Amino acid sequence: MSNRTFTMIKPDATANGHTGAILQMINAAGFRIVAMKMTHLSADKAGAFYAVHKERPFYGELVEFMSRGPITAAILEKENAVEDFRKLIGATNPANADAGTIRKLYATSLGENAVHGSDSNENAAIEGDFFFSKLEQF
Ligand code: ATP
Ligand code: MG
């Protein structure tokens, strides 16, 4: 599992019509999509996914945003997947993201930043299993 990461195309990018362009960038960067689905998180599910941020002041806003509309969830495979994907998406705040990164191109703000990327191999596995059964991970 150490060559895998987990991503979501968030509700802002979905609503703005960027899903196809973002998937294209993911493939062009050498990631293989090994699981994928479009879904709409309930507030409960979004809250559970981001439970690690429960005590943060932005938690309520984050849960509201992530349950606002459909997302695309996917598991991606590539050597050094977690680190390389974080480089591809860029800094959390698009104002600080490098040119050419997904967030620089498609994020609108710190809160509405187009994509999620796992921050460790351990969390990649937990997050992938949150959305996909083992039978759905290829
Ligand atoms: P993600 O986990 O979604 O890939 P990240 O790892 O870059 O993002 P985290 O610190 O894990 O950043 O924060 C999770 C998400 O919470 C961010 O992507 C963003 O949508 C939101 N967020 C983080 N900090 C703030 C903030 N100060 N104000 C509003 N929203 C925030
Ligand atoms: Mg994070």
mmCIF file of C-alpha atoms and ligand atoms in Angstrom:
data_model
loop_
_atom_site.group_PDB
_atom_site.id
_atom_site.type_symbol
_atom_site.label_atom_id
_atom_site.label_comp_id
_atom_site.label_asym_id
_atom_site.label_seq_id
_atom_site.Cartn_x
_atom_site.Cartn_y
_atom_site.Cartn_z
ATOM 1 C CA MET A 1 0.000 0.000 0.000
ATOM 2 C CA SER A 2 2.945 2.359 0.358
ATOM 3 C CA ASN A 3 2.761 3.284 -3.336
ATOM 4 C CA ARG A 4 -0.816 4.478 -3.033
ATOM 5 C CA THR A 5 -2.508 7.702 -2.025
ATOM 6 C CA PHE A 6 -6.105 8.845 -1.744
ATOM 7 C CA THR A 7 -7.688 11.943 -3.293
ATOM 8 C CA MET A 8 -10.999 13.723 -3.533
ATOM 9 C CA ILE A 9 -11.986 16.299 -6.116
ATOM 10 C CA LYS A 10 -13.878 18.606 -3.751
ATOM 11 C CA PRO A 11 -17.356 20.166 -4.242
ATOM 12 C CA ASP A 12 -15.972 23.513 -5.494
ATOM 13 C CA ALA A 13 -13.962 21.917 -8.320
ATOM 14 C CA THR A 14 -16.862 19.605 -9.179
ATOM 15 C CA ALA A 15 -19.319 22.517 -9.369
ATOM 16 C CA ASN A 16 -16.862 24.579 -11.432
ATOM 17 C CA GLY A 17 -16.524 21.795 -14.031
ATOM 18 C CA HIS A 18 -12.865 20.950 -13.355
ATOM 19 C CA THR A 19 -13.206 17.199 -12.725
ATOM 20 C CA GLY A 20 -12.033 16.137 -16.189
ATOM 21 C CA ALA A 21 -9.082 18.545 -16.279
ATOM 22 C CA ILE A 22 -7.919 17.442 -12.812
ATOM 23 C CA LEU A 23 -8.136 13.738 -13.694
ATOM 24 C CA GLN A 24 -6.151 14.507 -16.852
ATOM 25 C CA MET A 25 -3.396 16.167 -14.771
ATOM 26 C CA ILE A 26 -3.366 13.190 -12.382
ATOM 27 C CA ASN A 27 -2.891 10.739 -15.246
ATOM 28 C CA ALA A 28 -0.331 12.946 -17.007
ATOM 29 C CA ALA A 29 1.744 13.018 -13.793
ATOM 30 C CA GLY A 30 2.011 9.229 -13.912
ATOM 31 C CA PHE A 31 -0.622 8.157 -11.387
ATOM 32 C CA ARG A 32 -2.734 5.079 -12.131
ATOM 33 C CA ILE A 33 -6.345 5.288 -10.941
ATOM 34 C CA VAL A 34 -7.014 2.028 -9.044
ATOM 35 C CA ALA A 35 -10.424 3.004 -7.577
ATOM 36 C CA MET A 36 -12.823 5.856 -8.343
ATOM 37 C CA LYS A 37 -16.376 6.987 -7.609
ATOM 38 C CA MET A 38 -18.506 10.107 -7.651
ATOM 39 C CA THR A 39 -20.559 10.538 -4.480
ATOM 40 C CA HIS A 40 -22.153 13.175 -2.234
ATOM 41 C CA LEU A 41 -21.016 13.081 1.403
ATOM 42 C CA SER A 42 -23.564 13.664 4.166
ATOM 43 C CA ALA A 43 -22.462 16.104 6.888
ATOM 44 C CA ASP A 44 -21.953 13.096 9.180
ATOM 45 C CA LYS A 45 -19.681 11.342 6.675
ATOM 46 C CA ALA A 46 -17.697 14.517 5.906
ATOM 47 C CA GLY A 47 -17.299 15.103 9.650
ATOM 48 C CA ALA A 48 -16.056 11.568 10.177
ATOM 49 C CA PHE A 49 -13.576 11.838 7.303
ATOM 50 C CA TYR A 50 -12.067 15.051 8.719
ATOM 51 C CA ALA A 51 -12.456 14.023 12.406
ATOM 52 C CA VAL A 52 -8.747 14.765 12.957
ATOM 53 C CA HIS A 53 -9.648 18.477 12.565
ATOM 54 C CA LYS A 54 -12.587 18.352 15.008
ATOM 55 C CA GLU A 55 -11.070 20.845 17.452
ATOM 56 C CA ARG A 56 -10.002 23.345 14.783
ATOM 57 C CA PRO A 57 -11.972 26.591 14.398
ATOM 58 C CA PHE A 58 -12.636 25.863 10.698
ATOM 59 C CA TYR A 59 -14.109 22.363 11.278
ATOM 60 C CA GLY A 60 -17.775 23.422 10.940
ATOM 61 C CA GLU A 61 -17.059 25.353 7.762
ATOM 62 C CA LEU A 62 -15.048 22.431 6.369
ATOM 63 C CA VAL A 63 -17.841 19.910 7.029
ATOM 64 C CA GLU A 64 -20.446 22.241 5.518
ATOM 65 C CA PHE A 65 -18.300 22.729 2.420
ATOM 66 C CA MET A 66 -17.405 19.069 1.921
ATOM 67 C CA SER A 67 -21.084 18.035 2.123
ATOM 68 C CA ARG A 68 -22.330 20.844 -0.129
ATOM 69 C CA GLY A 69 -22.228 18.894 -3.390
ATOM 70 C CA PRO A 70 -20.778 15.878 -5.187
ATOM 71 C CA ILE A 71 -17.123 14.895 -4.994
ATOM 72 C CA THR A 72 -14.990 12.370 -6.872
ATOM 73 C CA ALA A 73 -13.017 10.018 -4.618
ATOM 74 C CA ALA A 74 -10.099 7.996 -5.990
ATOM 75 C CA ILE A 75 -7.147 5.842 -4.974
ATOM 76 C CA LEU A 76 -3.988 6.556 -6.973
ATOM 77 C CA GLU A 77 -0.926 4.387 -7.488
ATOM 78 C CA LYS A 78 2.595 5.538 -8.298
ATOM 79 C CA GLU A 79 6.034 5.192 -6.783
ATOM 80 C CA ASN A 80 6.283 7.639 -3.850
ATOM 81 C CA ALA A 81 2.566 8.381 -4.320
ATOM 82 C CA VAL A 82 1.802 10.356 -1.134
ATOM 83 C CA GLU A 83 4.680 12.818 -1.452
ATOM 84 C CA ASP A 84 4.493 13.195 -5.238
ATOM 85 C CA PHE A 85 0.751 13.817 -5.121
ATOM 86 C CA ARG A 86 1.123 16.512 -2.443
ATOM 87 C CA LYS A 87 3.619 18.188 -4.807
ATOM 88 C CA LEU A 88 1.162 17.934 -7.715
ATOM 89 C CA ILE A 89 -1.688 19.535 -5.736
ATOM 90 C CA GLY A 90 0.399 22.322 -4.147
ATOM 91 C CA ALA A 91 0.045 24.191 -0.844
ATOM 92 C CA THR A 92 -3.213 24.112 1.168
ATOM 93 C CA ASN A 93 -3.710 27.822 0.499
ATOM 94 C CA PRO A 94 -3.746 28.387 -3.293
ATOM 95 C CA ALA A 95 -2.149 31.786 -2.729
ATOM 96 C CA ASN A 96 0.978 29.883 -1.618
ATOM 97 C CA ALA A 97 0.760 27.082 -4.191
ATOM 98 C CA ASP A 98 3.458 26.766 -6.866
ATOM 99 C CA ALA A 99 2.629 27.605 -10.478
ATOM 100 C CA GLY A 100 1.266 24.647 -12.403
ATOM 101 C CA THR A 101 -0.119 22.824 -9.359
ATOM 102 C CA ILE A 102 -3.751 21.705 -9.251
ATOM 103 C CA ARG A 103 -4.617 24.099 -6.423
ATOM 104 C CA LYS A 104 -2.911 27.047 -8.127
ATOM 105 C CA LEU A 105 -4.967 26.350 -11.256
ATOM 106 C CA TYR A 106 -8.324 25.364 -9.773
ATOM 107 C CA ALA A 107 -8.656 26.255 -6.059
ATOM 108 C CA THR A 108 -10.578 29.373 -5.131
ATOM 109 C CA SER A 109 -9.551 29.870 -1.481
ATOM 110 C CA LEU A 110 -7.873 28.274 1.546
ATOM 111 C CA GLY A 111 -11.152 26.635 2.542
ATOM 112 C CA GLU A 112 -12.295 25.713 -0.980
ATOM 113 C CA ASN A 113 -9.118 24.294 -2.396
ATOM 114 C CA ALA A 114 -10.288 21.899 -5.139
ATOM 115 C CA VAL A 115 -8.599 18.659 -4.052
ATOM 116 C CA HIS A 116 -7.635 16.529 -1.073
ATOM 117 C CA GLY A 117 -4.426 14.519 -0.844
ATOM 118 C CA SER A 118 -3.455 12.078 1.929
ATOM 119 C CA ASP A 119 -0.597 13.216 4.183
ATOM 120 C CA SER A 120 0.923 9.789 5.000
ATOM 121 C CA ASN A 121 0.917 6.162 3.820
ATOM 122 C CA GLU A 122 -1.057 5.198 6.911
ATOM 123 C CA ASN A 123 -3.758 7.814 6.284
ATOM 124 C CA ALA A 124 -3.854 6.939 2.570
ATOM 125 C CA ALA A 125 -4.858 3.385 3.470
ATOM 126 C CA ILE A 126 -7.409 4.509 6.087
ATOM 127 C CA GLU A 127 -8.954 7.071 3.725
ATOM 128 C CA GLY A 128 -9.095 4.690 0.753
ATOM 129 C CA ASP A 129 -10.847 2.104 2.922
ATOM 130 C CA PHE A 130 -13.303 4.799 4.077
ATOM 131 C CA PHE A 131 -14.690 4.999 0.516
ATOM 132 C CA PHE A 132 -13.882 1.667 -1.149
ATOM 133 C CA SER A 133 -14.238 -1.969 -0.179
ATOM 134 C CA LYS A 134 -11.231 -4.188 -0.936
ATOM 135 C CA LEU A 135 -13.195 -5.555 -3.929
ATOM 136 C CA GLU A 136 -13.312 -2.024 -5.387
ATOM 137 C CA GLN A 137 -9.533 -1.412 -5.120
ATOM 138 C CA PHE A 138 -7.769 -2.709 -8.229
HETATM 139 P P1 ATP B 1 -6.452 18.122 2.620
HETATM 140 O O1 ATP B 1 -6.381 17.310 3.904
HETATM 141 O O2 ATP B 1 -7.875 18.479 2.232
HETATM 142 O O3 ATP B 1 -5.675 17.513 1.505
HETATM 143 P P2 ATP B 1 -4.324 19.782 3.562
HETATM 144 O O4 ATP B 1 -3.727 18.509 4.054
HETATM 145 O O5 ATP B 1 -3.533 20.590 2.599
HETATM 146 O O6 ATP B 1 -5.743 19.521 2.891
HETATM 147 P P3 ATP B 1 -5.277 20.280 6.218
HETATM 148 O O7 ATP B 1 -4.500 21.039 7.241
HETATM 149 O O8 ATP B 1 -5.372 18.792 6.341
HETATM 150 O O9 ATP B 1 -4.742 20.702 4.783
HETATM 151 O O10 ATP B 1 -6.747 20.898 6.213
HETATM 152 C C1 ATP B 1 -7.845 20.189 5.663
HETATM 153 C C2 ATP B 1 -8.733 21.116 4.882
HETATM 154 O O11 ATP B 1 -9.364 22.029 5.779
HETATM 155 C C3 ATP B 1 -8.006 22.032 3.890
HETATM 156 O O12 ATP B 1 -7.779 21.437 2.662
HETATM 157 C C4 ATP B 1 -8.983 23.168 3.755
HETATM 158 O O13 ATP B 1 -10.059 22.809 2.872
HETATM 159 C C5 ATP B 1 -9.524 23.290 5.153
HETATM 160 N N1 ATP B 1 -8.775 24.274 5.939
HETATM 161 C C6 ATP B 1 -7.549 24.147 6.462
HETATM 162 N N2 ATP B 1 -7.168 25.240 7.130
HETATM 163 C C7 ATP B 1 -8.211 26.094 7.035
HETATM 164 C C8 ATP B 1 -8.450 27.416 7.522
HETATM 165 N N3 ATP B 1 -7.548 28.070 8.250
HETATM 166 N N4 ATP B 1 -9.635 27.984 7.214
HETATM 167 C C9 ATP B 1 -10.573 27.336 6.495
HETATM 168 N N5 ATP B 1 -10.401 26.084 5.998
HETATM 169 C C10 ATP B 1 -9.245 25.483 6.267
HETATM 170 MG MG MG B 2 -4.787 17.122 5.226
#
